[in-house]
mmCIF file with all atom_site columns, C-alpha atoms in Angstrom:
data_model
loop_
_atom_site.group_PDB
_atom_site.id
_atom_site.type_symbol
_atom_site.label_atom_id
_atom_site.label_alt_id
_atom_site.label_comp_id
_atom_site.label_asym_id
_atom_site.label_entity_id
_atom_site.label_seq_id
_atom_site.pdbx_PDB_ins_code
_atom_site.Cartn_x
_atom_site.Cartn_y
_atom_site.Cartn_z
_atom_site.occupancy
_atom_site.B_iso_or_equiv
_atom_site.pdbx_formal_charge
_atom_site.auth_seq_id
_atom_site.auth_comp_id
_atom_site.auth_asym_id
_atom_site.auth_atom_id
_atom_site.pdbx_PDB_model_num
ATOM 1   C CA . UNK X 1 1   ? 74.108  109.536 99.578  1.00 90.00 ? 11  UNK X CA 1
ATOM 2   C CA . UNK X 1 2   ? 77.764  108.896 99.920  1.00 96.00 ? 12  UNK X CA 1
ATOM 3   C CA . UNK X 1 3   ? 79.779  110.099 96.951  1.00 95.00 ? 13  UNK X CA 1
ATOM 4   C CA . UNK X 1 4   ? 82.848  108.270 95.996  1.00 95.00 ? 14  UNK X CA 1
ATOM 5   C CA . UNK X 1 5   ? 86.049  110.037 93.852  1.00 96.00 ? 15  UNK X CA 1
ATOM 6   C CA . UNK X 1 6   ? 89.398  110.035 92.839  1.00 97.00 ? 16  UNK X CA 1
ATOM 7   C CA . UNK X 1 7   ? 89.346  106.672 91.041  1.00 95.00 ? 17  UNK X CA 1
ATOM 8   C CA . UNK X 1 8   ? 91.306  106.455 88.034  1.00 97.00 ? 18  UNK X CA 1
ATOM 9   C CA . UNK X 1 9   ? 94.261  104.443 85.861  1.00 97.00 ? 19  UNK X CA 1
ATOM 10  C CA . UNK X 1 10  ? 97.673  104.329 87.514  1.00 97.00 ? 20  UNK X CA 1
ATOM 11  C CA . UNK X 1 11  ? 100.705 102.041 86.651  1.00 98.00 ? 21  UNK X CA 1
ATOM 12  C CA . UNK X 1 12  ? 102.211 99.473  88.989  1.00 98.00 ? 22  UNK X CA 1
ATOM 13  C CA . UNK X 1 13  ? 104.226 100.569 91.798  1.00 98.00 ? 23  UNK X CA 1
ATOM 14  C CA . UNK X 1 14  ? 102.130 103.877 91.887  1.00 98.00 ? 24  UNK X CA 1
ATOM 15  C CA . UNK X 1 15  ? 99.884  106.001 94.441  1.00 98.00 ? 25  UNK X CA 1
ATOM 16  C CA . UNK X 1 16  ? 96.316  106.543 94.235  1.00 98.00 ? 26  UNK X CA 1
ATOM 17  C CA . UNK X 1 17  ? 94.147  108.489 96.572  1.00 98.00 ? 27  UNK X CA 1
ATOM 18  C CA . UNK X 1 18  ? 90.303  107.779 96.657  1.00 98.00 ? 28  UNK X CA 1
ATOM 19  C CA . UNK X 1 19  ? 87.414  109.854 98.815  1.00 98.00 ? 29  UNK X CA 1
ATOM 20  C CA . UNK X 1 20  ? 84.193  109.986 99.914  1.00 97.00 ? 30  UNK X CA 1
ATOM 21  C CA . UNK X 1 21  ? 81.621  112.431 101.066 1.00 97.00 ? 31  UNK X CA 1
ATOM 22  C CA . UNK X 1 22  ? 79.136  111.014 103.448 1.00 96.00 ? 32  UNK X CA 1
ATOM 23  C CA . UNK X 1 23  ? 75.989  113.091 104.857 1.00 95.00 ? 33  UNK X CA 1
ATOM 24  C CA . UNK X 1 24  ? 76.103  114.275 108.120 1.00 94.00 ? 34  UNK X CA 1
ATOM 25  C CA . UNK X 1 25  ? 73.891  112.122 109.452 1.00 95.00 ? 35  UNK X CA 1
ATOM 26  C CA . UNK X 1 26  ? 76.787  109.079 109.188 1.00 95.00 ? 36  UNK X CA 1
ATOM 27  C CA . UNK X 1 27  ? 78.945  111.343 111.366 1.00 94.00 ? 37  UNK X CA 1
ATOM 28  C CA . UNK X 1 28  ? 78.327  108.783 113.743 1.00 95.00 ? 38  UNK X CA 1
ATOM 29  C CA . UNK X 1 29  ? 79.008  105.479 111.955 1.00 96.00 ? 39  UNK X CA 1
ATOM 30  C CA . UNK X 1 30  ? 81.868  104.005 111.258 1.00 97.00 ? 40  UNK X CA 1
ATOM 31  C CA . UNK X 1 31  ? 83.361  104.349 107.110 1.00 97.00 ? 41  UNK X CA 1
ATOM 32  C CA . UNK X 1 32  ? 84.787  101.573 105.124 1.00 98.00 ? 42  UNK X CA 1
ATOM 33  C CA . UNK X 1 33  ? 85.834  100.979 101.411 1.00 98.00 ? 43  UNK X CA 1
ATOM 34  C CA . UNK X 1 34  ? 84.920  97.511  99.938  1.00 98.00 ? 44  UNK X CA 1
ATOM 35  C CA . UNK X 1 35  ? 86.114  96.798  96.261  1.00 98.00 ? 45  UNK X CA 1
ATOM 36  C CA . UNK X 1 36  ? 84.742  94.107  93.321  1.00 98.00 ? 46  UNK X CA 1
ATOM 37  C CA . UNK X 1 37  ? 86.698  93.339  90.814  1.00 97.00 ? 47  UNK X CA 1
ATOM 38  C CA . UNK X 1 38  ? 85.446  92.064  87.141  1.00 92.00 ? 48  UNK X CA 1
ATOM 39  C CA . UNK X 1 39  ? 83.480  88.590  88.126  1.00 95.00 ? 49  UNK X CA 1
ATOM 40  C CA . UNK X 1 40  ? 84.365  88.577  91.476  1.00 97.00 ? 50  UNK X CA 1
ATOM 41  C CA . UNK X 1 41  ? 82.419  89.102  94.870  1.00 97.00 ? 51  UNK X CA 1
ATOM 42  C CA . UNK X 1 42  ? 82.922  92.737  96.366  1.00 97.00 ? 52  UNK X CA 1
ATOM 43  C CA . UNK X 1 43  ? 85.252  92.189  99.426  1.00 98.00 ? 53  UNK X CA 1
ATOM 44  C CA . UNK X 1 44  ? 85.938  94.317  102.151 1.00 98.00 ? 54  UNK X CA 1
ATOM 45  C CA . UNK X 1 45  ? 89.615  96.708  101.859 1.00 98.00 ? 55  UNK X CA 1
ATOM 46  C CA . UNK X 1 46  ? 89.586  98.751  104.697 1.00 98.00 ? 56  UNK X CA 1
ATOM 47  C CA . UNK X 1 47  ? 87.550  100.721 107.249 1.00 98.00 ? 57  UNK X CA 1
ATOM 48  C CA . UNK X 1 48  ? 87.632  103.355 110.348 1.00 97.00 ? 58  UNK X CA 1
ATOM 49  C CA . UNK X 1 49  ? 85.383  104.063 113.276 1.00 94.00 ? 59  UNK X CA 1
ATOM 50  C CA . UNK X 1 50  ? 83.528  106.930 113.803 1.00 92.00 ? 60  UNK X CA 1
ATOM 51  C CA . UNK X 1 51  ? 85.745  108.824 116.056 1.00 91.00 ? 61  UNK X CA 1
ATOM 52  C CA . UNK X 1 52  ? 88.556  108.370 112.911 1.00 87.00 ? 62  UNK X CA 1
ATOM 53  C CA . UNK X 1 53  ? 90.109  105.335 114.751 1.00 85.00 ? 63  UNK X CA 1
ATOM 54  C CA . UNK X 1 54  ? 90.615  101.994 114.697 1.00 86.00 ? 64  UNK X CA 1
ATOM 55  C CA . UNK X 1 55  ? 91.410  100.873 111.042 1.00 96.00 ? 65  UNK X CA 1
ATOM 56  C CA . UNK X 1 56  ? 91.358  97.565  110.068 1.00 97.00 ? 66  UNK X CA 1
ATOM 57  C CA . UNK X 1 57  ? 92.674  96.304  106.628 1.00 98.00 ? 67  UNK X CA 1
ATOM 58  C CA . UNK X 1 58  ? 92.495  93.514  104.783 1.00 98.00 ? 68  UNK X CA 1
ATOM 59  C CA . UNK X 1 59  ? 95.468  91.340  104.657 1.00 98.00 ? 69  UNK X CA 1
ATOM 60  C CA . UNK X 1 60  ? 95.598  92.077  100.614 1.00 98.00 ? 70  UNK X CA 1
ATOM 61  C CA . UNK X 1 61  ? 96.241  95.901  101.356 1.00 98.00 ? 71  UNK X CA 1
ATOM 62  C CA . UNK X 1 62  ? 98.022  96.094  104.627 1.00 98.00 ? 72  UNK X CA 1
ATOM 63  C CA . UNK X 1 63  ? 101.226 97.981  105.041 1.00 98.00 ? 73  UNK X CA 1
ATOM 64  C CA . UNK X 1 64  ? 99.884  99.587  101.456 1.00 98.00 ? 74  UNK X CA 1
ATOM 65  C CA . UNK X 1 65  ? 96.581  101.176 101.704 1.00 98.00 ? 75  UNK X CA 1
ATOM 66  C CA . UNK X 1 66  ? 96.028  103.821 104.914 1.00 98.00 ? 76  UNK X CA 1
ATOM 67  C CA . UNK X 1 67  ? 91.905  104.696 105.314 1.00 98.00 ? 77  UNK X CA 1
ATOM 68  C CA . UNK X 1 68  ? 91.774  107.996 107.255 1.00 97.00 ? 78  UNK X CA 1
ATOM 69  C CA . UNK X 1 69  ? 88.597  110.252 108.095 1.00 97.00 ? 79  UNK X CA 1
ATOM 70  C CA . UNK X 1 70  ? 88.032  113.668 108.538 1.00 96.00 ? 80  UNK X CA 1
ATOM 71  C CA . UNK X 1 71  ? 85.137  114.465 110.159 1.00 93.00 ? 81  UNK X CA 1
ATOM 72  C CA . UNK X 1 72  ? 85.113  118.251 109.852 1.00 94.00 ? 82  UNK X CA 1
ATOM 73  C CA . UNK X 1 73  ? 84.663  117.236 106.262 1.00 94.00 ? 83  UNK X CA 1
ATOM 74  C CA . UNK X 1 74  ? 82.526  114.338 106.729 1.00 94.00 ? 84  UNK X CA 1
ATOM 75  C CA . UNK X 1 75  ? 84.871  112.876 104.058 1.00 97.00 ? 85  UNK X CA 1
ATOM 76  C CA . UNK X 1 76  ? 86.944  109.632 104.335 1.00 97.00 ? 86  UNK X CA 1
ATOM 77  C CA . UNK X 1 77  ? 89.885  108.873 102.442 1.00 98.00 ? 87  UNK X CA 1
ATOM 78  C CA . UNK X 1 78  ? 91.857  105.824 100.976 1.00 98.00 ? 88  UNK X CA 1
ATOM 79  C CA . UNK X 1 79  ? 95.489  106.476 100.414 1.00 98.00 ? 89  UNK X CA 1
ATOM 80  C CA . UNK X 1 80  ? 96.855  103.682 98.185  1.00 98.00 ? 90  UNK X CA 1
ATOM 81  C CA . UNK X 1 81  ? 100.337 103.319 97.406  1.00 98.00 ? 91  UNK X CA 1
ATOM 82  C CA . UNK X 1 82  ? 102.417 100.709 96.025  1.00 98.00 ? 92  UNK X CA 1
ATOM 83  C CA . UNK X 1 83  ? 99.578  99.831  93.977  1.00 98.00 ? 93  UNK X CA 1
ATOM 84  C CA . UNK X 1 84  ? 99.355  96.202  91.751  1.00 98.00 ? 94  UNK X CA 1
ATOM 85  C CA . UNK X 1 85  ? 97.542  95.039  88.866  1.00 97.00 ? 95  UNK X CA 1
ATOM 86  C CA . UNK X 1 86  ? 95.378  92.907  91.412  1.00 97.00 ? 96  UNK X CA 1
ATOM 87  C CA . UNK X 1 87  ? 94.221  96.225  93.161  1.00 98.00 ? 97  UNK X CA 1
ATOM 88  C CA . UNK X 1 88  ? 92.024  96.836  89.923  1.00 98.00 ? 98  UNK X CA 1
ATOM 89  C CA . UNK X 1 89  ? 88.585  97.137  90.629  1.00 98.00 ? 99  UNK X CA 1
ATOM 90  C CA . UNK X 1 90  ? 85.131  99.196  91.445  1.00 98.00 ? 100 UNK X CA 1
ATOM 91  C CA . UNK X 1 91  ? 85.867  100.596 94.646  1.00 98.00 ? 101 UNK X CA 1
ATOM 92  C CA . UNK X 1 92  ? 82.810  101.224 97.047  1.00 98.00 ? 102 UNK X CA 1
ATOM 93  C CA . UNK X 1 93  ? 82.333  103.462 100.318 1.00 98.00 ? 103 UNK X CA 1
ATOM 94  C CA . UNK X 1 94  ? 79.999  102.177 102.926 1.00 98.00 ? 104 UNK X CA 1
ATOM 95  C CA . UNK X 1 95  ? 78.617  103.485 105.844 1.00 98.00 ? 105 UNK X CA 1
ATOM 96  C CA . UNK X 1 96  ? 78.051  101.211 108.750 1.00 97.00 ? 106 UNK X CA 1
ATOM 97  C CA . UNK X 1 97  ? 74.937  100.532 111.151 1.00 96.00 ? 107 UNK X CA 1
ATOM 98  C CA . UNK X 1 98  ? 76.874  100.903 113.729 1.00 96.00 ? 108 UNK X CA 1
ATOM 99  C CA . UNK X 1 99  ? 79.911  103.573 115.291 1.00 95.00 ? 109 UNK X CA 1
ATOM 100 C CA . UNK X 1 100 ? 82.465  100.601 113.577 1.00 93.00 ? 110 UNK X CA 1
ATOM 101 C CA . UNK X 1 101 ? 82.038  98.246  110.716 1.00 90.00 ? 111 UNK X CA 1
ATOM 102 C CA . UNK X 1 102 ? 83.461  95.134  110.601 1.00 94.00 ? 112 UNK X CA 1
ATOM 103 C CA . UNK X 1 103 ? 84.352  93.013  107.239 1.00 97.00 ? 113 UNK X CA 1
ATOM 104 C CA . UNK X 1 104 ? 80.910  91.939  106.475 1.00 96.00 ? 114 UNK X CA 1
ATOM 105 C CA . UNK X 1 105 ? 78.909  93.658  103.914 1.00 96.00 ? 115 UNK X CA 1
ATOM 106 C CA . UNK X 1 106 ? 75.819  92.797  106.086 1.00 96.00 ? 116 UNK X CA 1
ATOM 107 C CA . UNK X 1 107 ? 77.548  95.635  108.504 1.00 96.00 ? 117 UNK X CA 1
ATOM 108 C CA . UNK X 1 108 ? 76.559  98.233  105.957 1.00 97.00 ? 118 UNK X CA 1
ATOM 109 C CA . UNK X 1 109 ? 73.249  100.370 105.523 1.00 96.00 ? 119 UNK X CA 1
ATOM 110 C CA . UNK X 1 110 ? 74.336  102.953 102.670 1.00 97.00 ? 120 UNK X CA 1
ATOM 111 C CA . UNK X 1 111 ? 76.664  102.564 99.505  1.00 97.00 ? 121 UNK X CA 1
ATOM 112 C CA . UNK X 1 112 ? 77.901  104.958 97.488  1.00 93.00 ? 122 UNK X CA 1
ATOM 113 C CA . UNK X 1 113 ? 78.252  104.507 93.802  1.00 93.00 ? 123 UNK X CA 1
ATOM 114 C CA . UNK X 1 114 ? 81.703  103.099 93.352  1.00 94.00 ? 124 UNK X CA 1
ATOM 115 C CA . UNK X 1 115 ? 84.903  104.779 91.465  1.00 97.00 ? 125 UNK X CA 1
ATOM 116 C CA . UNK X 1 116 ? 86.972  102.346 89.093  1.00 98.00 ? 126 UNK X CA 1
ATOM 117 C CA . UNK X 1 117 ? 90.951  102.003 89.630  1.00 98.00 ? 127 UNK X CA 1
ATOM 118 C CA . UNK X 1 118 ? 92.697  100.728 87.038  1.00 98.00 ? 128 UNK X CA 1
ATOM 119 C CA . UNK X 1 119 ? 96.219  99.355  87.658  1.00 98.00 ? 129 UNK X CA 1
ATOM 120 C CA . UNK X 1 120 ? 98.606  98.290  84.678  1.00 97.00 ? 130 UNK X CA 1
ATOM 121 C CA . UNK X 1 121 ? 101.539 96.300  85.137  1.00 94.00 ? 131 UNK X CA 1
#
């Protein structure tokens, strides 16, 4: 079970840094966060391979949000800085079928439970 932490309320302009403990048997999948904000679909934000490479972002949170992985840990993090009121939402770790997820929720084979951010303007 993946386990999801560090949400919380931040103002505008602020820093917020989420994580999530996967089992060890997703050491060799790749790690992504998705997000779903009130009445919306749950998109993909970001996500890393298994090695800890290759991140991809979503065009909302590039140049903003870094995803990193540490696999001593098994943990993968979401640094998110320069955060707006549009970056309010559930925010969900996923592990991936493969050694790299792509944007596609049909990628994924385990969720974790979500952690809400809350960004006021």
């Amino acid at each position: 079970q993946l386990q999801a932490s560090g949400g919380g309320s931040e103002q505008a302009g602020g820093p917020l840094r989420l994580s999530c403990t996967a089992p060890r048997t997703f050491s060799n999948n790749g790690l992504s966060w998705f997000r779903q904000a009130p009445g919306k679909e749950r998109e993909f934000v970001a996500g890393i391979g298994w090695s800890g490479g290759n991140p991809i972002y979503a065009d909302s949170v590039k140049g903003r949000f870094t995803i990193s992985r540490d696999r001593a840990r098994n943990t993968v993090y979401l640094q998110m800085n320069s955060l707006k009121p549009e970056d309010t939402a559930v925010y969900y770790c996923a592990a991936a079928r493969k050694a790299f997820g792509g944007r596609d929720r049909s990628d994924y084979t385990s969720w974790g439970q979500g952690t809400l951010v809350t960004v006021s303007s």
